[in-house]
Coordinates of C-alpha atoms and ligand atoms in Angstrom, one line a residue:
Chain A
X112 CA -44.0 73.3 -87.0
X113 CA -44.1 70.6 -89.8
X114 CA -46.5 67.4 -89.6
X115 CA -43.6 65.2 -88.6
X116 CA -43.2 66.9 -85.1
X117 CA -46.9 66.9 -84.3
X118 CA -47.2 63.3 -84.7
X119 CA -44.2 61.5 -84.1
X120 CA -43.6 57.8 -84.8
X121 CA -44.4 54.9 -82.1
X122 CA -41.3 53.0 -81.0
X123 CA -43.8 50.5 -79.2
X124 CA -46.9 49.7 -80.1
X125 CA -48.3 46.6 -77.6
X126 CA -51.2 44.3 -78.3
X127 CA -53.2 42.8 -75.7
X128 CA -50.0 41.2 -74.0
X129 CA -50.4 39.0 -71.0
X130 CA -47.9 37.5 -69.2
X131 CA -48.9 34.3 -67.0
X132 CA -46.8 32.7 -64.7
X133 CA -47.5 29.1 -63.8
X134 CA -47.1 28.2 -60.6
X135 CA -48.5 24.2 -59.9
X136 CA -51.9 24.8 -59.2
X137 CA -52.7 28.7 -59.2
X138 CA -51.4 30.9 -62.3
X139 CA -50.2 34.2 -61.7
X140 CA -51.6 37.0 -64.3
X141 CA -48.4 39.2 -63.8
X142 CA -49.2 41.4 -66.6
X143 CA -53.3 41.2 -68.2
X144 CA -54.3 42.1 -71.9
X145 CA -52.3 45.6 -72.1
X146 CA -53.1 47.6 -75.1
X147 CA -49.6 50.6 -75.3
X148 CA -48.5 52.6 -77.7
X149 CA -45.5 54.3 -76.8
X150 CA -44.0 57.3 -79.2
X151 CA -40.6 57.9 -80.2
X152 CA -39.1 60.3 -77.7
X153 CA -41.4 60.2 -74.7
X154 CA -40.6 60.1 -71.3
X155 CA -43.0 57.7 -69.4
X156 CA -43.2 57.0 -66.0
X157 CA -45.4 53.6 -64.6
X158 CA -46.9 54.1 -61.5
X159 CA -48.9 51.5 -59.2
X160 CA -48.3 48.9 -56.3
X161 CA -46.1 46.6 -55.3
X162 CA -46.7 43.4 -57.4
X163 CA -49.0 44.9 -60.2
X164 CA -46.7 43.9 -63.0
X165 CA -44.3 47.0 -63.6
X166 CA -40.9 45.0 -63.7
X167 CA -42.8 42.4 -66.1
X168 CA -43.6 44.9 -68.1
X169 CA -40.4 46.8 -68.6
X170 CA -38.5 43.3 -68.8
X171 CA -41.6 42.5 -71.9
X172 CA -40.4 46.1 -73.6
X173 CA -37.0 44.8 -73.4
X174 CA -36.9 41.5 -74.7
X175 CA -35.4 40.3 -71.5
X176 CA -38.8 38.1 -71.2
X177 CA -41.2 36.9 -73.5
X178 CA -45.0 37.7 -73.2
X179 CA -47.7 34.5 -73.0
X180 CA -49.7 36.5 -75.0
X181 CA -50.3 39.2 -77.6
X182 CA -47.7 41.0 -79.8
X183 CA -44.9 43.5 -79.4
X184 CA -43.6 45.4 -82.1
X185 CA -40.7 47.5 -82.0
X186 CA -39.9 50.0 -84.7
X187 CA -42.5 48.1 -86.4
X188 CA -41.1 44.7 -86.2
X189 CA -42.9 41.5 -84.1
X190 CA -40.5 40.8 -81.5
X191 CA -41.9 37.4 -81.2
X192 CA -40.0 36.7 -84.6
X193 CA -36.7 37.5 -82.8
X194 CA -34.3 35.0 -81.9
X195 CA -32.6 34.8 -78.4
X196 CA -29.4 36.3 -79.9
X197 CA -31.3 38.9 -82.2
X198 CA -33.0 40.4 -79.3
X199 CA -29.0 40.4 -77.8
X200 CA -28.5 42.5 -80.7
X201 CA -31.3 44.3 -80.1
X202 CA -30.5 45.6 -76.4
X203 CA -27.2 46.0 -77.8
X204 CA -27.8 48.5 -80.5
X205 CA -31.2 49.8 -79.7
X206 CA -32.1 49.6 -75.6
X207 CA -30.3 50.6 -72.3
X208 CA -31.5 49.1 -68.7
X209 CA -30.9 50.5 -65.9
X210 CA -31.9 48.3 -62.6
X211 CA -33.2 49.0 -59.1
X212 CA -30.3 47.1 -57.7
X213 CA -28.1 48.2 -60.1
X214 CA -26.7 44.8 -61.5
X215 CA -22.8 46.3 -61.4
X216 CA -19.9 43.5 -61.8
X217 CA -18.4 43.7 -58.5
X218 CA -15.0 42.5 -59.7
X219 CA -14.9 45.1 -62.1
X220 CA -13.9 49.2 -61.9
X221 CA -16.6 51.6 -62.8
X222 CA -14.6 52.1 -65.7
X223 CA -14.6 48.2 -66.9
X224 CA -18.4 48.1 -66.1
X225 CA -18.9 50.8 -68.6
X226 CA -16.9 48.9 -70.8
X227 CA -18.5 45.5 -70.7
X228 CA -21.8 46.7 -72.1
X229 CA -19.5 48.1 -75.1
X230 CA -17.6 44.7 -75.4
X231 CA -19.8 43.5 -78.4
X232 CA -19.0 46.3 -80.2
X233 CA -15.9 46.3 -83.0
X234 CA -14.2 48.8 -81.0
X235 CA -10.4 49.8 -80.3
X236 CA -9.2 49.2 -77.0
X237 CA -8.4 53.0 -76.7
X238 CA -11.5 54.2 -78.2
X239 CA -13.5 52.1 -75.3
X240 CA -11.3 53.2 -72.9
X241 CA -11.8 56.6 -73.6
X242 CA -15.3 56.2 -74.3
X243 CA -15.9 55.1 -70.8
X244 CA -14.3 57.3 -69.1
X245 CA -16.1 60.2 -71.2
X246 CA -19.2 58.2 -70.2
X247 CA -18.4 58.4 -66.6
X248 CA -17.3 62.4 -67.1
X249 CA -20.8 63.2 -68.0
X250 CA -22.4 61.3 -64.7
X251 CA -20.1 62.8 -62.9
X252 CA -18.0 60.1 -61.8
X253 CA -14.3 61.1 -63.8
X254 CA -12.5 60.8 -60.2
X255 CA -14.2 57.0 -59.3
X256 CA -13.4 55.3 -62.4
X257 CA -11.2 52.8 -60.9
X258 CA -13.4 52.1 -57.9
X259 CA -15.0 49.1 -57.9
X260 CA -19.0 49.2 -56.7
X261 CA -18.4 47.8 -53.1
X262 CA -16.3 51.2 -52.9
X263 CA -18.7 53.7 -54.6
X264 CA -21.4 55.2 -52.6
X265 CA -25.2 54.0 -53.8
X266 CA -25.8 56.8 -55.6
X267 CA -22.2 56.4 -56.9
X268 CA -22.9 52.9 -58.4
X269 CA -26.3 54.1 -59.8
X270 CA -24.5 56.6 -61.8
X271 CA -21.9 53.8 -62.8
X272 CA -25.4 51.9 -64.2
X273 CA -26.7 54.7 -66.2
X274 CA -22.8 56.0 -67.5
X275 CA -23.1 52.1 -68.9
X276 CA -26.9 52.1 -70.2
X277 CA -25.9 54.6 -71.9
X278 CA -22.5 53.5 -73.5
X279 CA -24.8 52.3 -76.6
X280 CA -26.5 55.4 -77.2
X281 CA -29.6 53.5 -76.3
X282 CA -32.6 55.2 -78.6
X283 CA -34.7 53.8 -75.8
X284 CA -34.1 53.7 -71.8
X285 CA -35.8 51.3 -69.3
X286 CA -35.2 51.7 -65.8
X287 CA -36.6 49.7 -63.3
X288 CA -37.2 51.8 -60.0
X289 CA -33.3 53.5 -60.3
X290 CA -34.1 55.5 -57.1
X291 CA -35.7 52.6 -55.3
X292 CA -32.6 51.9 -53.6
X293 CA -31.1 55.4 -52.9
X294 CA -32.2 58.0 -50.3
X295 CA -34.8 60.5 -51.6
X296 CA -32.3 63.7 -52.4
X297 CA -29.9 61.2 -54.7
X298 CA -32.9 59.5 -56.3
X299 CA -34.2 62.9 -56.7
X300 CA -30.4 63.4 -58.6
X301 CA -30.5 60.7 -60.3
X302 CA -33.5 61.2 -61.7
X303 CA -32.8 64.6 -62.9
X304 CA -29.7 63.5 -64.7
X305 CA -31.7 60.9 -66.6
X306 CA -33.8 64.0 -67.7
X307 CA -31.3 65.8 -68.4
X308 CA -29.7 63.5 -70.3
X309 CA -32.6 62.0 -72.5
X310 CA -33.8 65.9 -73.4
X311 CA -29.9 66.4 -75.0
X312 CA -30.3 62.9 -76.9
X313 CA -34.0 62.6 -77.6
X314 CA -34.3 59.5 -76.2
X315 CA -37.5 57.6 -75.6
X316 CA -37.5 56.9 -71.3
X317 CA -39.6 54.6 -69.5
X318 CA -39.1 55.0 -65.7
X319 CA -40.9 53.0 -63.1
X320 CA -41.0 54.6 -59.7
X321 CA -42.8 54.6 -56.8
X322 CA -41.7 58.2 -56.3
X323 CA -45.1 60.1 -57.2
X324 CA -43.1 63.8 -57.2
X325 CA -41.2 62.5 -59.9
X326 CA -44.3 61.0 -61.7
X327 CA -46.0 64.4 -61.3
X328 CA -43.4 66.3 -63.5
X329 CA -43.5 63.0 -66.3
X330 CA -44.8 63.8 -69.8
X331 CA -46.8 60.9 -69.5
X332 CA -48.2 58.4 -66.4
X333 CA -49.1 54.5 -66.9
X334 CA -51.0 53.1 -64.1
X335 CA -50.7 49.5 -63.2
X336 CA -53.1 47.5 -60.6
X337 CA -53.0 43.7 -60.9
X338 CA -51.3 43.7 -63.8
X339 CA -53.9 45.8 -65.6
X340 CA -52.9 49.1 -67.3
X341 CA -55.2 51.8 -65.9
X342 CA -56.6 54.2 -68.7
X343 CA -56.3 57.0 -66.4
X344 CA -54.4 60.3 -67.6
X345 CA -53.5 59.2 -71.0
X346 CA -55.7 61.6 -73.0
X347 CA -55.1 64.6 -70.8
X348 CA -51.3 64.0 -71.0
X349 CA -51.8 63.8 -74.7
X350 CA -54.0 66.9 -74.8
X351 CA -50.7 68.5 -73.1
X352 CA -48.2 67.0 -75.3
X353 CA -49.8 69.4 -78.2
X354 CA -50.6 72.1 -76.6
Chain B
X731 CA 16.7 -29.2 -10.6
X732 CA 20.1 -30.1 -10.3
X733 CA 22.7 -32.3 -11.8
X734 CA 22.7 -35.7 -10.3
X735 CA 18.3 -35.8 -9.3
X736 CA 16.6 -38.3 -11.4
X737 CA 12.4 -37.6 -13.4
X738 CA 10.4 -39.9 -14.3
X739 CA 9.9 -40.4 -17.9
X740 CA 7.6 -43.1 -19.3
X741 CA 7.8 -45.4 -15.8
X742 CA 11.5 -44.9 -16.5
X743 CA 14.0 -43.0 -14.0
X744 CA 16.7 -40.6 -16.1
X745 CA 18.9 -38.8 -13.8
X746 CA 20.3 -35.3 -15.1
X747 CA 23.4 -35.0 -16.1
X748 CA 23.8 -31.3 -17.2
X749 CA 20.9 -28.6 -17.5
X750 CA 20.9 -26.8 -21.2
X751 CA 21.2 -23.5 -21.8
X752 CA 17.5 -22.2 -24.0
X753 CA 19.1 -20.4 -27.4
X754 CA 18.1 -17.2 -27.9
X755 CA 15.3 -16.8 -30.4
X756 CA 14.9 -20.3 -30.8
X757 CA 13.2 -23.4 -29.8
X758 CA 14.7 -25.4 -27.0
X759 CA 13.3 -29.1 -25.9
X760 CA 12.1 -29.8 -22.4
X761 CA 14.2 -32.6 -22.0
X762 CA 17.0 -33.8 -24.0
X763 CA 17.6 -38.0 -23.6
X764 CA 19.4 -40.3 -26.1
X765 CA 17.4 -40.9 -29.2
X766 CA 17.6 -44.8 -28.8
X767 CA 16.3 -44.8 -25.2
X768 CA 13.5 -42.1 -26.6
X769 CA 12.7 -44.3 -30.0
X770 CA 12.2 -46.9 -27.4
X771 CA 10.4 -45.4 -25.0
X772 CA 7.7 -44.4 -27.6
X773 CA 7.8 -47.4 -28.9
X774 CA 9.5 -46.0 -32.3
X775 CA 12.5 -48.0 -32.3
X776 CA 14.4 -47.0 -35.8
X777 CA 12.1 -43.8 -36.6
X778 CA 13.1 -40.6 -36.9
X779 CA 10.5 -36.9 -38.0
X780 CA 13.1 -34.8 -39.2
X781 CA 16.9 -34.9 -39.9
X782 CA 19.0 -31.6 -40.2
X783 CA 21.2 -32.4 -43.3
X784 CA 23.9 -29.4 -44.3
X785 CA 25.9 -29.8 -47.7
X786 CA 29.0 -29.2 -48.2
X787 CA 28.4 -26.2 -50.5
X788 CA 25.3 -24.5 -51.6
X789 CA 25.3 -25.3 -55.1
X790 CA 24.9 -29.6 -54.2
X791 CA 21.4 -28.1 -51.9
X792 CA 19.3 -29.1 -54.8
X793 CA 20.5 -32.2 -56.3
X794 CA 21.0 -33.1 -52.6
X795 CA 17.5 -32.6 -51.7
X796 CA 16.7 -34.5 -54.4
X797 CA 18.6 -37.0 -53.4
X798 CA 17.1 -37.2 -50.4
X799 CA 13.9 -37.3 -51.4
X800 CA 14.9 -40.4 -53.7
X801 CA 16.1 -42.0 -51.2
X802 CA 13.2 -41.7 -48.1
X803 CA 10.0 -42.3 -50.2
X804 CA 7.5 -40.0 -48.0
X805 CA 9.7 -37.5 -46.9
X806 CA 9.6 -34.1 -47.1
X807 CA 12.9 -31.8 -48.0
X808 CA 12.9 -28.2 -46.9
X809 CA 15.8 -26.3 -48.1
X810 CA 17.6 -22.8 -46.5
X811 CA 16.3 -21.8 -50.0
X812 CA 12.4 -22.2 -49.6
X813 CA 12.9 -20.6 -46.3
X814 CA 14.5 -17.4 -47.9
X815 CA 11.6 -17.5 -50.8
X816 CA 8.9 -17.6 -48.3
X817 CA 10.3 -14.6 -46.8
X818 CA 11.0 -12.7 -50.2
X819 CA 8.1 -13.6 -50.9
X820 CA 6.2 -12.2 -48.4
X821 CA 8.0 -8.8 -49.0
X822 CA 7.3 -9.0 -52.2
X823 CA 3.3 -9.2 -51.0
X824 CA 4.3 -5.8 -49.0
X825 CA 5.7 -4.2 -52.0
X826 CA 2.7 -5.0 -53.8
X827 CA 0.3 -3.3 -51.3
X828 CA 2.4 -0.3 -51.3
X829 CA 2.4 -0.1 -54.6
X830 CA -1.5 -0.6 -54.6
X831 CA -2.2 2.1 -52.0
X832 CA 0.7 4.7 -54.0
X833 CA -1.8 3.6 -56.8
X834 CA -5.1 4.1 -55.2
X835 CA -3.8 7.8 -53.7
X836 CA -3.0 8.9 -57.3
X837 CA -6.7 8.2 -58.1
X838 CA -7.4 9.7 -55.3
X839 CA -5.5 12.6 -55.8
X840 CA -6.4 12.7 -59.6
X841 CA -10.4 12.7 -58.8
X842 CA -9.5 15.2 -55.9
X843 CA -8.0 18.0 -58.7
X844 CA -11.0 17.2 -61.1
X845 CA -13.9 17.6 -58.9
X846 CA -12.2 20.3 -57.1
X847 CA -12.1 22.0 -60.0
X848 CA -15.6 21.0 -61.4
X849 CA -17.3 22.1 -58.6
X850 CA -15.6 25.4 -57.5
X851 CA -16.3 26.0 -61.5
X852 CA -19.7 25.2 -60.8
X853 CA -20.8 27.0 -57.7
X854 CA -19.0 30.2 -59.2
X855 CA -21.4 30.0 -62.1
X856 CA -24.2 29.6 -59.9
X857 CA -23.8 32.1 -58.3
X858 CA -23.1 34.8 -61.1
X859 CA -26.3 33.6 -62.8
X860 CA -27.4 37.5 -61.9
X861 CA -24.6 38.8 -63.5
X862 CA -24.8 36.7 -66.7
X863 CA -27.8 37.7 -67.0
X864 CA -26.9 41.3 -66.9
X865 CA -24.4 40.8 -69.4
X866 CA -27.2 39.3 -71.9
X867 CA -29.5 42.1 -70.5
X868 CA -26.1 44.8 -71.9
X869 CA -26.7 42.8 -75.2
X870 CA -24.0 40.1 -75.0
X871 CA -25.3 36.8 -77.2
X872 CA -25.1 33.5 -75.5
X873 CA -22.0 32.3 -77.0
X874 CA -19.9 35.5 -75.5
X875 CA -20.9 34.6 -72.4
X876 CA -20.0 31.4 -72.5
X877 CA -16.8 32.2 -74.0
X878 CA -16.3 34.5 -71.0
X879 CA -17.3 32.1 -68.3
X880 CA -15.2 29.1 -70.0
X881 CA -12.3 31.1 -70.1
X882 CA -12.4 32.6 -66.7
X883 CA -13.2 28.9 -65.8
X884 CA -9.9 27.4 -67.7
X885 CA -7.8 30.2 -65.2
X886 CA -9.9 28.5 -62.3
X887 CA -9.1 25.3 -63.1
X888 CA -5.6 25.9 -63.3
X889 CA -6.4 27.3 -59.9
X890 CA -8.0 24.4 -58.7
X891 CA -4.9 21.6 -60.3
X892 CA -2.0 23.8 -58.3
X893 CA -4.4 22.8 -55.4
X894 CA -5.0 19.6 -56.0
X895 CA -1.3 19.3 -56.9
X896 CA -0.4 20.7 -53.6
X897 CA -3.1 18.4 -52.2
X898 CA -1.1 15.4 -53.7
X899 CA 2.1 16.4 -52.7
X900 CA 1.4 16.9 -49.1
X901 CA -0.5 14.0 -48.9
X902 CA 2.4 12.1 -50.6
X903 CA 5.1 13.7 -48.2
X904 CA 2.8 12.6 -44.6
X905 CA 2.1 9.4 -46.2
X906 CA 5.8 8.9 -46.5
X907 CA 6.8 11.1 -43.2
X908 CA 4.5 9.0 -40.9
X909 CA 3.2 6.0 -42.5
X910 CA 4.0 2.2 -40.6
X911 CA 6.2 0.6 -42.0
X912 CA 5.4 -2.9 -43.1
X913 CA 6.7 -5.8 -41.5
X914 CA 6.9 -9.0 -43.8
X915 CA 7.4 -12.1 -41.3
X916 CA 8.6 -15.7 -42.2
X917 CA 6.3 -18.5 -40.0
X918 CA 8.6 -20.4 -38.0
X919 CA 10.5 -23.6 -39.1
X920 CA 9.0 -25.4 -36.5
X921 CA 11.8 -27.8 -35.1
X922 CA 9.6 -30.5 -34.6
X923 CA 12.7 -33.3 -33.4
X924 CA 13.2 -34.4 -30.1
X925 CA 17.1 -34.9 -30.2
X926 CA 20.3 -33.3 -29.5
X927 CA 20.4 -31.0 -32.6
X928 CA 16.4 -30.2 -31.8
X929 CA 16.9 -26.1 -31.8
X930 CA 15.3 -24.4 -34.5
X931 CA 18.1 -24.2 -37.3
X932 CA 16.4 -21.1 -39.1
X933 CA 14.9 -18.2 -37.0
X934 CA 12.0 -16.2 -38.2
X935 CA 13.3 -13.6 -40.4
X936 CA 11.6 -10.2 -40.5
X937 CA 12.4 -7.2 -43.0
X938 CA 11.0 -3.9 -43.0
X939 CA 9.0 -2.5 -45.9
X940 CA 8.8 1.2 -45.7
X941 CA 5.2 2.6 -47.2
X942 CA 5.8 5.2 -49.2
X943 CA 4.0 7.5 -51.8
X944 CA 6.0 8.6 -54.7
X945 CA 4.5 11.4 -56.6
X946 CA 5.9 11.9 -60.7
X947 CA 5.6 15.4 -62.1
X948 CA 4.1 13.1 -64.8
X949 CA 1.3 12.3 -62.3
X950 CA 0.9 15.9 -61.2
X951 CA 0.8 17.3 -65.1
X952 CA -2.1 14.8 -64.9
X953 CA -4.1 16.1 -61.8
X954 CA -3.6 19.5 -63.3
X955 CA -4.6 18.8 -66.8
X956 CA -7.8 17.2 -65.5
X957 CA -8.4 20.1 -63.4
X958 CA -8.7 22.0 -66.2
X959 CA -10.3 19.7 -68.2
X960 CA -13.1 19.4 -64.9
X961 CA -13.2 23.1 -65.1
X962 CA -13.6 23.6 -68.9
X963 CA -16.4 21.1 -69.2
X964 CA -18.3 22.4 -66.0
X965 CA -17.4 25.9 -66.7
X966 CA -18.8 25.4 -70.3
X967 CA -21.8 23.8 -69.2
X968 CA -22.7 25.7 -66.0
X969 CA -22.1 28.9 -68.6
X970 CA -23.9 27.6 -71.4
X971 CA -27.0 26.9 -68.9
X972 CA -26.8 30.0 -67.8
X973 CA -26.3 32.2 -70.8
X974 CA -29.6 30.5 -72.0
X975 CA -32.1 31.5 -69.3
X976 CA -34.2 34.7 -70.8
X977 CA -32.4 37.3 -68.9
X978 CA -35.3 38.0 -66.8
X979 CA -35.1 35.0 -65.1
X980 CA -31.4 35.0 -64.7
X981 CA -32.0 38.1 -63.1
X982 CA -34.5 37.1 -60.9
X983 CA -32.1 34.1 -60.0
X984 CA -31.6 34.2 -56.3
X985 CA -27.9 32.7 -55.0
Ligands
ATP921 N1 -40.8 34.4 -62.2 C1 -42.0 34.5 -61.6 N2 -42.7 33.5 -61.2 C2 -43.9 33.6 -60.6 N3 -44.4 34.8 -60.3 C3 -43.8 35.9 -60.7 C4 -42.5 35.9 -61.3 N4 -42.1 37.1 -61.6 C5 -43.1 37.9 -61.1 N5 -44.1 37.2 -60.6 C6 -45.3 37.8 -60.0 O1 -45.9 38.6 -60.9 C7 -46.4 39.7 -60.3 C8 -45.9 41.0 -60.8 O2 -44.5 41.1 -60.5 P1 -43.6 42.4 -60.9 O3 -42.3 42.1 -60.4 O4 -43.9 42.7 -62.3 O5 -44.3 43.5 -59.9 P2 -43.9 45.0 -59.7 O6 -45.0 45.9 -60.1 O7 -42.6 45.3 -60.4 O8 -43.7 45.0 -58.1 P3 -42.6 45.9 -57.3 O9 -43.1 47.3 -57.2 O10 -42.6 45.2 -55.9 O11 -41.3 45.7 -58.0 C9 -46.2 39.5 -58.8 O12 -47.3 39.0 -58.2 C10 -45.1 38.6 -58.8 O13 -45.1 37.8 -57.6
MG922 MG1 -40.6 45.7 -59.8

């Protein structure tokens, strides 16, 4: 075992980041002075009650918001410096979302929602085309491709969402509660296959869930409560992660 | 009444000699008497209010009017001809409001196929803020997604100027199928003489004006084009409005 694989690079490193809401009178401390380091190749599951600031968070590691305060660098770069359509690149080359309510196009087939997060891309008509429906092969979901969501089962469409967050190759994977909205043996599915999935392409995952079976088996558990990250199991998790 | 009973006119006795037939559609007299025993009677021996002259041919009407007018300082001269331009002229006032109203329906109708257009562009952005935002959140930049929504937009507005074309047309065709028609009507010559010849010479004249609406392709090409124009600008403007909220609030955006 060389050096590099005992200490592996952080994707994320987070400096006391805050993010305020204003709202008239009373301000809303969604997320409060989080310190995170996250490493290249975790999987990492937040945990904690409704309201304490998970979605803020994951939105914060994925440029879809900006924090009021603190710094986020990714691979080593401020995000703050990023432009609106930099961090477009960004998600496009670099992140994949998947969301609790899975955000599908309903005018479009599974297939086409694959596509669209590949539309950017300098790509062949053919080669997306076959590119999807490969994507959809490996969820599962070769025989639905031309179903649009309001056909597709919940579970169905969730698959659909992750066959698209991962069109990119995403080196890093955000989802927001994806079992939140299915019953407990396809959430149970669907998070397997994201498991399964990251292991075979070393991604770096961070899941939110209120599921705490599926938190149990995570690498690694964050703790929110009022918007606070809870220090909690971080050094035993560590001390497990070398072992 | 009867021929041969005698009325009482001014302390003076006339008997009836014959009863007159009323003309249809014209003014009749009471009582017809000689003029000299009338000019007397009212103590207007010699006077005369109006005198039905006819020329010989209708081209001597003016320089016999003239004429006339040369010749009796004071009077007044109307001519068959003033009558008929009061009457054209009067149709010619019901042209002109028809053409007003075919006028203020193509407004109408062109306004109709823009906002129609501008809004139905509009509300559809609205309410795919969420998936805008999804498509910035799959790494689109905010000029794709305003590309996409104006373009989608320029195939709604064509949408929205076949309806407003249709509108227009249908409008058009029940304005036309069931509109009143306009009636242009000439005051009455008012025969004013008492005399034998005191039966109004001209009758009102009426003539119909039908209302109607023509639509011009030209005028539809128009609705349509600023259909698309409404949804190009509203599509680009709703999209570009969109495409700039930070994804997270796009896709917290409730519709
Ligand atoms: N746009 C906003 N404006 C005002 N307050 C907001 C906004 N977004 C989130 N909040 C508030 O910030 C807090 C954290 O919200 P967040 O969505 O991050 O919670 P969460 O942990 O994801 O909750 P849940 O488990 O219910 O999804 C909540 O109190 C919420 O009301
Ligand atoms: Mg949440």
């Amino acid at each position: 075992m060389n050096v590099a694989t005992l200490k592996p690079q952080p994707i994320y490193e987070l400096h006391g980041i805050s993010k305020t809401y204003d709202q008239g009178a009373n301000e809303i401390h969604a997320v409060r002075d989080v310190d995170l380091t996250i490493d290249e190749g975790e999987f990492l599951v937040v945990v904690g009650p409704s309201g304490s600031g998970k979605t803020t968070l994951l939105q914060l590691l994925g440029g879809l918001d900006r924090p009021t305060a603190g710094e986020i660098r990714f691979e080593g770069r401020d995000m703050a410096r990023l432009k609106d359509g930099e961090l477009s690149d960004l998600r496009l080359r670099t992140l994949g979302f998947i969301f609790q309510q899975f955000n599908l196009i309903p005018t479009l087939t599974a297939a086409q929602n694959v596509e669209v997060a590949l539309a950017p891309r300098k790509l062949s008509a053919h080669a997306r085309h076959e590119r999807a429906r490969w994507l959809l092969e490996s969820v599962g979901l070769a025989t639905r491709a031309h179903h649009v969501p309001s056909k597709l089962s919940g579970g169905e469409q969730q698959r659909v969402a992750i066959a698209r967050a991962l069109a990119n190759e995403p080196r890093v994977l955000l989802a927001d509660e994806p079992n939140g909205n299915l019953d407990s043996t396809t959430g149970e599915e669907i998070i397997q296959l994201l498991m399964s999935l990251s292991a075979e392409r070393r991604q770096t995952i961070v899941v939110i869930t209120h599921d705490t079976a599926i938190a149990a088996r995570a690498q690694r558990q964050l703790r929110m409560r009022d918007g606070e990250l809870l220090p909690a199991d971080h050094e035993a998790v560590a001390f497990l992660g070398t072992s | 009444m009867k021929v041969g009973d005698t009325i009482t006119l001014g302390k003076k006795k006339f008997t009836v000699i014959g009863l007159a037939t009323t003309p249809l559609g014209g003014q009749a007299s009471d009582i017809y008497v000689k003029l000299s025993q009338l000019q007397a009677l009212s103590g207007r021996a010699g006077r005369v209010n109006t005198v039905y002259v006819r020329a010989k041919s209708s081209q001597q009407v003016g320089a016999l009017a003239r004429h006339i007018t040369q010749t009796f300082t004071g009077s007044s001269v109307t001519t068959a001809k003033d009558l008929a331009d009061r009457v054209s002229g009067s149709l010619v006032d019901a042209k002109n409001l028809t053409n007003k109203l075919g006028t203020a329906l193509e407004i109408v109708g062109l306004l109709a196929a823009f906002l129609i257009a501008s809004l139905l562009t509009l509300a559809s952005v609205t309410k795919r803020i969420r998936e805008l935002g999804t498509l910035k959140a799959l790494g689109w930049r905010q000029w794709r997604v305003v590309r996409q929504v104006t373009g989608e937009s320029l195939l709604q507005g064509l949408l929205g100027g076949a309806l407003g074309a249709l509108v227009g047309i249908a409008g058009a065709a029940l304005v036309t199928a069931f509109a009143p028609t306009l009636k242009a009507t000439v005051a009455q010559a008012a025969p004013l003489a008492f005399g034998p010849f005191g039966q109004g010479a001209v009758n009102a004249g009426s003539t119909a004006v039908k209302l109607d609406a023509p639509v011009s392709l030209g005028l539809i090409a128009l609705a349509v084009a600023l259909a698309l124009v409404g949804g190009l600008v509203s599509g680009a403007v709703g999209g570009l409005r969109a495409a700039r909220l930070r994804p997270a609030d796009a896709l917290r955006h409730i519709d």
